[in-house]
Coordinates of C-alpha atoms and ligand atoms in Angstrom, one line a residue:
M1 CA 0.1 -0.1 0.2
S2 CA 1.3 3.5 -0.6
K3 CA 2.0 5.7 2.2
P4 CA 0.1 8.6 3.0
E5 CA 2.6 11.1 1.3
N6 CA 2.5 9.5 -2.0
S7 CA -1.0 8.4 -2.0
A8 CA -2.5 9.4 -5.6
A9 CA -5.6 11.2 -4.1
S10 CA -6.7 12.7 -0.8
N11 CA -8.4 10.8 1.8
F12 CA -9.9 13.2 4.6
L13 CA -10.3 10.3 7.1
R14 CA -6.7 9.5 7.1
S15 CA -6.0 13.2 8.5
I16 CA -9.1 12.6 11.2
V17 CA -7.3 9.4 12.3
Q18 CA -3.8 11.1 12.3
A19 CA -5.2 13.9 14.4
D20 CA -6.8 11.6 16.9
L21 CA -3.5 9.6 17.4
E22 CA -1.6 12.9 17.7
S23 CA -3.9 14.3 19.9
G24 CA -3.7 11.4 22.0
K25 CA -7.5 11.1 21.8
H26 CA -6.5 7.2 20.8
T27 CA -3.8 5.6 21.2
Q28 CA -4.8 2.4 18.9
I29 CA -7.6 2.9 16.1
V30 CA -10.0 0.3 15.7
T31 CA -12.0 0.2 12.6
R32 CA -14.2 -2.5 11.2
F33 CA -15.6 -3.8 7.6
P34 CA -19.3 -4.4 8.3
P35 CA -20.9 -6.5 5.5
E36 CA -24.5 -7.9 5.6
P37 CA -23.9 -11.6 4.2
N38 CA -26.9 -11.3 1.6
G39 CA -24.7 -11.0 -1.5
Y40 CA -21.2 -11.2 -2.6
L41 CA -18.8 -8.4 -2.4
H42 CA -18.2 -5.9 -5.4
I43 CA -16.1 -3.1 -6.5
G44 CA -18.0 -0.9 -4.2
H45 CA -17.3 -2.7 -1.0
A46 CA -13.5 -2.7 -2.2
K47 CA -13.3 0.9 -1.6
S48 CA -14.8 0.4 2.2
I49 CA -12.6 -2.5 2.7
C50 CA -9.3 -0.6 1.6
L51 CA -10.4 2.3 3.5
N52 CA -11.0 0.3 6.9
F53 CA -8.5 -2.1 6.6
G54 CA -6.0 0.3 4.9
L55 CA -6.2 3.0 7.9
A56 CA -5.8 0.3 10.3
E57 CA -2.8 -1.3 8.6
E58 CA -1.1 2.5 7.9
F59 CA -1.3 3.4 11.7
G60 CA -1.0 0.4 13.3
G61 CA -4.4 -0.2 14.4
R62 CA -6.8 -3.0 14.1
C63 CA -9.8 -4.0 11.8
N64 CA -12.6 -6.3 12.4
L65 CA -14.7 -8.2 9.9
R66 CA -18.3 -8.2 11.3
F67 CA -21.0 -9.7 9.7
D68 CA -24.3 -7.5 10.1
D69 CA -26.8 -10.3 10.0
T70 CA -30.0 -9.0 11.5
N71 CA -32.1 -10.3 8.6
P72 CA -32.0 -14.1 8.4
A73 CA -34.6 -14.1 5.6
K74 CA -32.1 -12.9 3.1
E75 CA -28.7 -14.1 4.5
D76 CA -26.7 -17.2 3.6
Q77 CA -23.5 -19.2 4.6
E78 CA -22.6 -19.1 1.1
Y79 CA -22.2 -15.6 1.1
I80 CA -20.4 -15.4 4.4
D81 CA -17.8 -17.9 2.9
A82 CA -17.7 -15.9 -0.3
I83 CA -17.0 -12.4 1.8
K84 CA -14.2 -13.8 4.0
A85 CA -12.5 -15.4 0.9
D86 CA -12.7 -11.8 -1.0
V87 CA -11.4 -10.0 1.8
T88 CA -8.5 -12.4 2.2
W89 CA -7.7 -12.5 -1.5
L90 CA -7.5 -8.8 -1.6
G91 CA -4.8 -9.3 0.7
F92 CA -6.4 -8.2 4.1
S93 CA -6.7 -9.8 7.6
W94 CA -9.0 -9.2 10.1
A95 CA -8.3 -8.6 13.5
G96 CA -9.0 -12.4 15.5
E97 CA -12.0 -14.2 14.2
E98 CA -14.7 -13.1 12.2
R99 CA -17.7 -11.3 14.3
Y100 CA -21.4 -11.5 14.0
A101 CA -23.9 -8.9 15.2
S102 CA -25.8 -12.0 15.9
D103 CA -22.9 -12.7 18.8
Y104 CA -24.6 -9.6 20.8
F105 CA -28.0 -10.4 20.5
E106 CA -28.4 -11.5 24.2
Q107 CA -26.7 -8.1 25.0
L108 CA -29.1 -6.4 22.7
H109 CA -31.9 -7.9 24.1
A110 CA -30.9 -7.1 27.8
W111 CA -30.5 -3.4 26.5
A112 CA -33.8 -3.4 24.7
V113 CA -35.4 -4.2 28.4
M114 CA -33.6 -1.8 29.8
L115 CA -34.9 0.8 27.6
I116 CA -38.4 -0.4 28.5
E117 CA -37.9 -0.1 32.1
A118 CA -36.6 3.3 31.5
G119 CA -39.6 4.4 30.0
K120 CA -37.8 4.7 26.5
A121 CA -39.2 1.9 24.4
Y122 CA -42.8 0.4 24.1
V123 CA -44.6 -2.5 22.3
D124 CA -46.6 -1.3 19.4
D125 CA -49.6 -3.0 18.2
L126 CA -50.1 -0.9 14.9
S127 CA -49.9 -3.0 11.6
P128 CA -46.6 -2.1 9.6
E129 CA -49.2 0.0 7.3
Q130 CA -50.7 1.7 10.3
A131 CA -47.2 2.6 11.5
R132 CA -46.5 4.0 8.3
E133 CA -49.4 6.4 8.3
Y134 CA -48.9 7.6 11.5
R135 CA -45.0 8.2 10.9
G136 CA -45.9 11.4 8.8
T137 CA -43.7 12.4 5.8
L138 CA -40.7 14.7 5.4
T139 CA -42.9 17.7 5.4
E140 CA -45.6 16.5 8.0
P141 CA -45.1 15.3 11.6
G142 CA -45.8 11.9 12.7
R143 CA -48.5 11.3 15.1
N144 CA -48.1 9.2 18.3
S145 CA -49.0 5.5 18.5
P146 CA -52.4 4.9 20.7
F147 CA -50.1 2.1 22.1
R148 CA -47.1 4.5 23.1
D149 CA -48.2 5.3 26.5
R150 CA -48.3 1.5 27.7
S151 CA -47.2 1.1 31.1
V152 CA -43.7 -0.3 31.8
E153 CA -45.2 -3.7 33.3
E154 CA -47.5 -4.1 30.3
N155 CA -44.5 -3.3 27.7
L156 CA -42.2 -6.2 29.6
D157 CA -44.7 -8.4 29.5
L158 CA -45.7 -8.2 25.8
F159 CA -41.9 -7.8 24.9
A160 CA -41.2 -11.4 26.9
R161 CA -44.4 -12.8 25.0
M162 CA -43.0 -11.5 21.6
K163 CA -39.9 -13.3 22.6
A164 CA -41.2 -16.3 23.5
G165 CA -43.1 -16.7 20.2
E166 CA -46.7 -16.1 21.1
F167 CA -47.3 -13.7 18.2
P168 CA -47.2 -14.0 14.5
D169 CA -44.8 -12.0 12.8
G170 CA -45.5 -8.4 12.1
A171 CA -48.2 -8.4 14.7
R172 CA -46.5 -6.3 17.3
A173 CA -42.8 -4.5 17.4
L174 CA -40.7 -3.1 20.1
R175 CA -40.0 1.0 19.2
A176 CA -38.0 3.4 21.2
K177 CA -39.9 6.6 22.5
I178 CA -38.2 9.1 21.1
D179 CA -39.8 12.0 19.2
M180 CA -43.0 11.4 16.6
A181 CA -42.5 14.8 15.4
S182 CA -38.9 15.1 14.9
P183 CA -37.9 16.6 11.6
N184 CA -35.1 13.6 11.5
M185 CA -37.7 10.7 10.2
N186 CA -35.2 8.3 11.8
L187 CA -36.0 9.5 15.2
R188 CA -39.6 9.1 14.9
D189 CA -40.0 6.1 17.6
P190 CA -37.6 3.9 15.5
I191 CA -38.2 0.0 15.5
L192 CA -35.9 -1.9 17.6
Y193 CA -37.4 -5.4 17.5
R194 CA -39.3 -7.1 14.9
I195 CA -41.2 -10.6 15.2
R196 CA -39.6 -12.9 12.5
H197 CA -40.2 -16.6 13.0
A198 CA -37.0 -17.4 10.7
H199 CA -34.1 -19.8 11.2
H200 CA -31.0 -17.7 11.4
H201 CA -27.7 -19.4 10.2
Q202 CA -25.9 -18.5 13.2
T203 CA -28.3 -18.5 16.1
G204 CA -30.4 -21.4 14.5
N205 CA -34.2 -21.0 16.1
A206 CA -32.8 -19.4 19.3
W207 CA -34.7 -16.2 18.5
C208 CA -37.9 -15.5 16.6
I209 CA -37.4 -11.7 17.3
Y210 CA -34.7 -9.7 15.7
P211 CA -33.4 -6.4 16.1
S212 CA -33.6 -3.8 13.8
Y213 CA -30.1 -2.8 11.7
D214 CA -30.5 0.5 13.4
F215 CA -30.5 -0.8 16.9
T216 CA -27.6 -3.2 16.3
H217 CA -25.1 -1.4 14.2
G218 CA -23.6 1.4 16.6
Q219 CA -23.9 -1.0 19.8
S220 CA -21.9 -3.5 18.0
D221 CA -19.3 -0.9 17.2
A222 CA -19.3 0.6 20.9
L223 CA -19.2 -3.3 22.2
E224 CA -16.2 -3.8 19.8
G225 CA -14.5 -0.6 20.9
I226 CA -14.5 1.0 17.2
T227 CA -12.8 4.1 17.2
H228 CA -13.8 5.2 13.7
S229 CA -17.2 4.1 12.6
I230 CA -16.7 4.3 8.9
C231 CA -19.8 4.4 6.5
T232 CA -21.3 5.6 3.3
L233 CA -23.2 8.9 3.2
E234 CA -26.7 7.7 3.3
F235 CA -26.2 6.9 7.1
E236 CA -25.3 10.4 8.0
D237 CA -29.1 11.1 8.9
H238 CA -29.0 7.7 11.1
R239 CA -26.0 9.4 13.2
P240 CA -28.4 11.3 15.8
L241 CA -30.2 7.8 16.3
Y242 CA -27.1 6.0 16.8
E243 CA -25.7 8.5 19.3
W244 CA -29.2 8.5 21.1
F245 CA -28.7 4.9 21.7
L246 CA -25.0 5.3 23.1
D247 CA -26.2 8.1 25.4
N248 CA -29.1 6.0 26.5
L249 CA -27.3 2.8 27.1
P250 CA -24.5 1.6 29.6
V251 CA -22.2 1.0 26.2
P252 CA -18.7 0.3 26.9
T253 CA -17.2 2.7 24.4
K254 CA -18.7 5.6 21.9
P255 CA -17.6 5.4 18.5
R256 CA -17.5 8.7 16.5
Q257 CA -19.5 7.8 13.0
Y258 CA -17.7 9.4 9.7
E259 CA -19.6 9.0 6.4
F260 CA -17.8 9.2 2.9
A261 CA -19.2 8.9 -0.5
R262 CA -19.8 5.8 -2.0
L263 CA -18.2 4.8 -5.1
N264 CA -20.2 4.9 -8.2
L265 CA -18.7 3.5 -11.6
N266 CA -20.0 4.2 -15.0
Y267 CA -21.2 1.1 -17.1
T268 CA -21.2 -0.6 -13.8
I269 CA -24.3 -1.8 -11.4
T270 CA -23.3 -2.2 -7.6
S271 CA -26.8 -3.0 -6.1
K272 CA -26.7 -6.1 -4.4
R273 CA -30.2 -6.6 -5.3
K274 CA -29.7 -6.0 -9.0
L275 CA -26.6 -8.0 -8.8
K276 CA -28.7 -10.9 -7.5
Q277 CA -31.3 -10.5 -9.9
L278 CA -28.8 -11.0 -12.8
V279 CA -27.6 -14.3 -11.1
D280 CA -31.2 -15.5 -10.2
E281 CA -32.5 -14.9 -13.7
K282 CA -29.5 -16.5 -15.4
H283 CA -28.1 -13.4 -17.2
V284 CA -24.8 -14.4 -16.1
S285 CA -23.4 -17.6 -15.1
G286 CA -23.2 -16.8 -11.2
W287 CA -21.8 -14.5 -8.9
D288 CA -18.4 -14.9 -10.0
D289 CA -19.5 -14.7 -13.8
P290 CA -16.2 -12.5 -15.1
R291 CA -18.6 -9.6 -16.2
M292 CA -19.7 -9.1 -12.8
S293 CA -18.7 -6.1 -10.6
T294 CA -18.3 -8.5 -7.6
L295 CA -14.7 -9.2 -6.6
S296 CA -14.8 -13.0 -7.1
G297 CA -16.1 -11.6 -10.9
Y298 CA -13.2 -9.6 -11.3
R299 CA -11.1 -12.2 -10.1
R300 CA -12.2 -14.5 -12.5
R301 CA -11.6 -12.2 -15.0
G302 CA -8.1 -11.9 -14.1
Y303 CA -7.8 -8.8 -12.2
T304 CA -5.3 -8.8 -9.5
P305 CA -6.0 -7.7 -6.0
S306 CA -3.2 -5.2 -6.3
S307 CA -5.0 -3.5 -9.3
I308 CA -8.0 -3.2 -7.3
R309 CA -6.3 -1.6 -4.5
T310 CA -4.3 0.8 -6.7
F311 CA -7.7 1.7 -8.1
C312 CA -9.2 2.4 -4.5
D313 CA -6.2 4.5 -3.8
M314 CA -6.7 6.5 -6.9
I315 CA -10.1 7.2 -6.5
G316 CA -9.4 8.7 -3.0
V317 CA -12.0 9.3 -0.4
N318 CA -14.0 12.2 0.2
R319 CA -17.9 13.2 0.6
A320 CA -18.5 14.7 -2.8
G321 CA -19.4 11.6 -4.8
G322 CA -19.8 11.6 -8.4
V323 CA -19.3 8.9 -10.7
V324 CA -15.6 7.4 -11.5
D325 CA -14.8 6.4 -14.9
I326 CA -14.3 2.6 -15.6
G327 CA -11.5 3.4 -17.7
M328 CA -9.5 4.1 -14.4
L329 CA -10.3 0.6 -13.1
E330 CA -9.0 -0.8 -16.6
F331 CA -6.2 1.3 -16.4
A332 CA -5.0 0.0 -13.2
I333 CA -5.2 -4.0 -14.4
R334 CA -3.6 -3.0 -17.7
E335 CA -0.6 -1.4 -15.8
D336 CA -0.3 -4.2 -13.8
L337 CA -0.5 -7.0 -16.3
D338 CA 1.9 -4.7 -18.6
A339 CA 4.7 -4.9 -16.1
N340 CA 3.9 -8.5 -14.7
A341 CA 2.1 -10.7 -17.0
A342 CA 4.2 -13.2 -19.4
R343 CA 3.9 -12.9 -23.1
A344 CA 2.8 -15.6 -25.3
M345 CA 1.2 -16.1 -28.5
C346 CA -2.4 -17.4 -28.8
V347 CA -4.2 -17.7 -32.6
L348 CA -7.5 -16.8 -31.7
K349 CA -8.8 -17.9 -35.6
P350 CA -6.4 -20.3 -36.7
L351 CA -5.7 -20.2 -40.5
K352 CA -3.2 -22.8 -41.7
V353 CA 0.0 -22.0 -43.6
T354 CA 2.1 -24.5 -45.1
I355 CA 5.7 -23.3 -45.7
T356 CA 6.4 -25.0 -48.9
N357 CA 10.1 -24.6 -48.7
Y358 CA 10.7 -25.7 -45.2
P359 CA 11.7 -29.4 -45.0
E360 CA 9.1 -31.8 -43.9
G361 CA 9.7 -33.2 -40.4
Q362 CA 12.0 -30.4 -39.5
K363 CA 11.8 -28.7 -36.2
E364 CA 13.7 -25.7 -34.9
N365 CA 13.3 -24.4 -31.3
L366 CA 13.1 -20.7 -31.2
E367 CA 13.4 -19.1 -28.0
L368 CA 11.5 -16.1 -27.1
P369 CA 11.6 -13.8 -23.9
R370 CA 8.8 -14.1 -21.5
H371 CA 8.8 -10.6 -20.8
P372 CA 10.5 -7.5 -22.7
K373 CA 11.5 -5.8 -19.2
Q374 CA 11.4 -8.0 -16.6
D375 CA 13.8 -11.2 -16.5
M376 CA 11.3 -13.9 -16.5
G377 CA 13.5 -16.3 -18.7
V378 CA 12.5 -17.6 -22.1
R379 CA 9.8 -19.9 -23.6
V380 CA 10.6 -22.6 -26.4
L381 CA 8.7 -21.8 -29.6
P382 CA 9.1 -24.9 -32.2
F383 CA 9.2 -23.3 -35.8
A384 CA 8.0 -26.3 -38.5
R385 CA 6.8 -26.2 -41.9
E386 CA 3.0 -26.1 -41.0
I387 CA 2.1 -23.3 -38.6
Y388 CA -1.3 -21.1 -37.7
I389 CA -1.6 -17.5 -38.2
D390 CA -4.9 -15.6 -37.6
A391 CA -7.4 -15.6 -40.2
S392 CA -7.5 -11.7 -39.9
D393 CA -4.1 -11.5 -40.8
F394 CA -4.2 -12.2 -44.5
E395 CA -6.4 -10.1 -46.7
E396 CA -6.9 -10.7 -50.5
V397 CA -8.1 -7.3 -51.2
P398 CA -6.3 -5.2 -48.1
P399 CA -7.7 -1.8 -46.8
A400 CA -5.6 0.9 -47.2
G401 CA -2.8 0.9 -44.6
Y402 CA -2.9 -2.9 -44.2
K403 CA 0.4 -4.1 -43.0
R404 CA -0.1 -7.7 -42.7
L405 CA 0.0 -10.6 -45.1
V406 CA -1.5 -10.1 -48.9
P407 CA -1.0 -12.1 -51.8
G408 CA 2.5 -11.9 -52.7
G409 CA 3.4 -9.9 -49.9
E410 CA 5.7 -10.5 -47.0
V411 CA 5.2 -10.4 -42.9
R412 CA 7.4 -11.4 -39.9
L413 CA 6.4 -14.1 -37.9
R414 CA 7.1 -13.0 -34.3
G415 CA 10.6 -14.1 -33.2
S416 CA 11.0 -15.7 -36.3
Y417 CA 11.1 -15.7 -40.1
V418 CA 9.7 -13.6 -42.9
I419 CA 7.3 -15.4 -45.0
R420 CA 5.7 -14.5 -48.2
A421 CA 2.2 -15.6 -49.1
D422 CA 2.3 -17.4 -52.7
E423 CA -1.3 -18.9 -52.9
A424 CA -4.7 -19.0 -51.1
I425 CA -6.2 -22.1 -51.1
K426 CA -10.1 -21.7 -50.8
D427 CA -13.2 -23.9 -50.2
A428 CA -16.2 -24.1 -52.4
D429 CA -17.4 -21.0 -50.9
G430 CA -14.3 -19.0 -51.5
K431 CA -13.3 -18.9 -48.2
V432 CA -9.7 -19.0 -47.6
I433 CA -8.6 -22.3 -45.7
E434 CA -5.1 -22.5 -46.1
L435 CA -2.0 -20.5 -47.2
R436 CA 0.8 -21.7 -49.0
C437 CA 4.1 -19.5 -48.3
S438 CA 7.6 -19.7 -48.5
Y439 CA 10.1 -18.4 -45.9
D440 CA 13.4 -16.8 -46.1
E441 CA 16.2 -18.4 -44.4
S442 CA 18.3 -15.5 -44.2
T443 CA 15.7 -13.4 -42.1
L444 CA 15.8 -15.1 -38.6
G445 CA 16.3 -12.3 -36.0
K446 CA 17.0 -9.7 -39.1
N447 CA 15.4 -7.9 -42.0
P448 CA 16.1 -9.1 -45.5
E449 CA 19.0 -7.1 -47.4
G450 CA 17.1 -4.3 -49.0
R451 CA 13.7 -5.3 -48.2
K452 CA 11.9 -3.3 -45.4
V453 CA 9.2 -5.5 -43.8
K454 CA 6.6 -3.7 -41.6
G455 CA 4.6 -6.3 -40.5
V456 CA 4.8 -8.6 -37.5
I457 CA 2.3 -11.0 -36.8
H458 CA 1.8 -13.9 -34.1
W459 CA 1.7 -17.4 -35.1
V460 CA 1.8 -20.8 -33.5
P461 CA 3.3 -24.3 -34.7
A462 CA 0.5 -26.3 -35.8
A463 CA 1.3 -29.6 -34.4
D464 CA 3.0 -28.6 -31.1
S465 CA 0.2 -26.0 -30.3
V466 CA -2.4 -26.6 -27.6
E467 CA -5.9 -26.3 -28.7
C468 CA -8.0 -23.8 -26.3
E469 CA -11.0 -21.9 -25.9
V470 CA -11.0 -18.3 -25.3
R471 CA -13.7 -16.2 -23.9
L472 CA -13.9 -12.8 -25.0
Y473 CA -15.2 -10.6 -22.2
D474 CA -16.3 -7.3 -22.6
R475 CA -18.5 -4.6 -20.2
L476 CA -21.6 -6.2 -19.2
F477 CA -23.4 -3.2 -19.9
R478 CA -23.3 -0.9 -23.2
S479 CA -24.6 2.1 -21.3
P480 CA -22.4 4.6 -18.9
N481 CA -25.7 4.8 -16.6
P482 CA -27.0 1.4 -16.9
E483 CA -29.4 2.3 -13.9
K484 CA -31.4 4.3 -16.2
S485 CA -33.4 2.9 -19.1
E486 CA -36.2 3.8 -21.5
E487 CA -39.6 4.3 -20.0
G488 CA -40.8 1.0 -18.7
G489 CA -37.7 -0.9 -19.4
S490 CA -35.1 -2.0 -16.7
F491 CA -31.6 -2.2 -16.3
L492 CA -31.8 -5.4 -18.0
D493 CA -32.6 -3.8 -21.2
N494 CA -28.9 -2.1 -21.1
I495 CA -27.2 -5.4 -21.1
N496 CA -24.4 -5.5 -23.6
P497 CA -25.3 -8.6 -26.0
E498 CA -21.3 -8.8 -27.0
S499 CA -20.2 -9.2 -23.4
L500 CA -19.2 -12.8 -23.9
V501 CA -17.9 -14.1 -27.3
T502 CA -16.9 -17.4 -26.8
L503 CA -14.3 -19.0 -29.6
T504 CA -13.3 -22.6 -29.7
G505 CA -10.5 -24.2 -31.6
C506 CA -8.1 -21.3 -30.6
R507 CA -4.4 -22.3 -30.6
A508 CA -1.9 -21.5 -28.1
E509 CA 1.7 -21.8 -28.2
P510 CA 3.1 -25.1 -26.5
S511 CA 4.4 -23.3 -23.3
L512 CA 0.9 -22.7 -22.3
A513 CA 0.1 -26.4 -22.0
Q514 CA 1.3 -26.0 -18.3
A515 CA -0.6 -22.9 -17.8
Q516 CA -2.5 -23.5 -14.2
A517 CA -5.9 -21.8 -12.9
E518 CA -5.4 -17.8 -12.7
D519 CA -1.9 -17.5 -14.7
R520 CA -2.1 -14.2 -16.3
F521 CA -0.6 -13.6 -20.1
Q522 CA -0.6 -11.2 -22.3
F523 CA -1.4 -12.5 -25.7
E524 CA 0.7 -10.9 -27.9
R525 CA -1.4 -8.4 -30.1
E526 CA -4.7 -9.8 -28.6
G527 CA -5.0 -8.5 -25.2
Y528 CA -4.6 -9.7 -21.3
F529 CA -5.8 -13.3 -20.4
C530 CA -6.0 -15.2 -17.6
V531 CA -6.7 -19.0 -17.1
D532 CA -10.1 -19.5 -16.0
L533 CA -10.6 -20.5 -12.4
K534 CA -13.4 -22.6 -12.7
D535 CA -13.7 -24.2 -16.3
S536 CA -10.2 -25.1 -17.3
R537 CA -8.6 -28.3 -17.2
P538 CA -5.0 -29.3 -18.3
G539 CA -5.8 -30.6 -21.7
A540 CA -8.9 -28.3 -21.9
L541 CA -7.7 -25.1 -21.5
V542 CA -10.1 -22.0 -20.9
F543 CA -8.8 -18.4 -21.0
N544 CA -10.7 -15.3 -20.1
R545 CA -9.7 -12.2 -21.9
T546 CA -9.3 -9.6 -18.8
V547 CA -8.8 -6.4 -20.7
T548 CA -7.9 -5.5 -24.3
L549 CA -4.4 -3.8 -25.0
R550 CA -5.6 -0.4 -25.3
D551 CA -8.9 1.4 -24.5
S552 CA -11.1 0.1 -27.4
W553 CA -14.3 2.0 -26.2
G554 CA -11.8 5.5 -27.3
G555 CA -14.1 8.6 -26.8
Q556 CA -17.0 6.7 -25.4
S557 CA -16.5 7.0 -21.7
Ligands
ATP601 P1 -27.4 -3.4 1.5 O1 -28.3 -2.5 0.7 O2 -27.7 -4.9 1.4 O3 -27.3 -3.2 2.8 P2 -25.0 -2.2 1.1 O4 -24.3 -2.1 -0.4 O5 -25.2 -1.2 1.8 O6 -26.5 -3.2 0.7 P3 -23.4 -3.9 2.8 O7 -23.1 -5.3 2.9 O8 -24.4 -3.4 4.1 O9 -23.8 -3.4 1.7 O10 -22.1 -3.2 2.8 C1 -20.9 -3.2 3.9 C2 -20.0 -2.0 3.7 O11 -19.7 -1.7 2.4 C3 -21.0 -0.8 4.2 O12 -20.1 0.1 5.4 C4 -21.1 0.0 3.0 O13 -21.0 1.3 3.4 C5 -20.0 -0.4 2.2 N1 -20.4 -0.3 0.7 C6 -21.3 -0.7 0.1 N2 -21.3 -0.1 -1.0 C7 -20.4 0.8 -1.3 C8 -19.9 1.6 -2.3 N3 -20.7 1.5 -3.5 N4 -18.8 2.4 -2.2 C9 -18.3 2.2 -0.9 N5 -18.8 1.5 0.0 C10 -19.8 0.8 0.0
MG602 MG1 -25.9 -1.7 4.2

């Protein structure tokens, strides 16, 4: 991680933390990342992870991972496992074991009883619809519930019976008694507990009442001794409520909340609900589909953890918001892969080339560097009479400026000889199915005397290359603001129908036969690719395109 002084962008929270340490307000900072396990983490969460774990790392503090699991109906162990794996993949480790808000259910319940005893909470029998009506609006104050002035004894009795399972879901709720006329809607007697006869992934069937998120979040932070409770701006209006709880309960510490702007990325959806819809309706192959904005999707796509951390560093942290260009994320991964990915050749649309003057049965092992700048050693590429080039590298009627192979023309095979196209063999439909070429023996590693050969194309030997599948991924949405759709439409209408093009029968150079899941390469002239984590097998390799070599969306974003 970069240090404060050379960070690419500002981060106002870093200054706050630094000041709190310098003034002695805190001797050690404690942050937390608090996901609800109701979906996979996405690129927006990465911003929060890098911020919370990053601050702790930078200032010698600690960061907890806490699952805010108050809504059992939408949560699942699969999400817990995926979230832990993604945070670890990004390169962060949480302090001690992961924590769960549900670990505090007993304590929260005891505190709820305490509020009832203090006359600061009551059991309300209004139905959810009635409660909404009594709540008022932004411009009109709410009205007191007719059940607001129940006695402490009656409230204790009803709350105990709620807990004992005597009432059906929604029949009653426990609410804080604050102020139904408050201009801040969050203070209009917010719900503390709801009845929900639901099995919980952590607590099983122990509870049929569950605390609200608002009643849980701040007190969980207090119980964990969080010094800086960092959250996104939509919780700014909840802060007075969290502080009311901290002031009215015997909490061990009083965390201070700070808000920052969430990450919005163009061409990208970062709503868990919509991501889930993409999965459930099978618009993608799963949460880890390489086109998803989830961390597991980026991982399968070939993004490195460090590229995502660099990106989060580049965008900085502020309260202003705005939309970040996805080009920045693509820039971060391209830079990383340019510097670190081994080079290789893979022919996506093979066209057979027979080099008629190269002796049959002869083979020559050429050595090519794995990387132009880094010392990664060499790879061996056998040159032989039959090779493959890409079908798009030969044109009978070339467009202006075409520098590749044309009838009678010459081109250099990368790391090898200059060849000349002598004859194109066609099938009955006139499609070129093979080229017959001749090579110039004197051109290995140097240009022929007096002739300038401009074009260089990639190739692989026919017999020794490995057949593989290549998946060309592109942005999942074709519109910069995928949330916005024509009237009556949905974000699904903005799906890019060409976001996945699968090519089979591609031919990779022999050194790739040993490639392992998640190995990353620059396929020369084609882009950056990685070995698919899920579907690739030795002998049946699958490569995913991570990103193109250059921004192919020029001007559009
Ligand atoms: P939900 O609607 O399910 O609550 P959420 O996006 O808030 O969705 P959480 O699991 O509650 O998801 O988020 C965990 C943490 O990640 C929160 O602290 C939240 O503020 C932060 N976070 C979520 N989305 C973004 C985003 N786009 N940019 C920055 N931080 C985010
Ligand atoms: Mg949330």
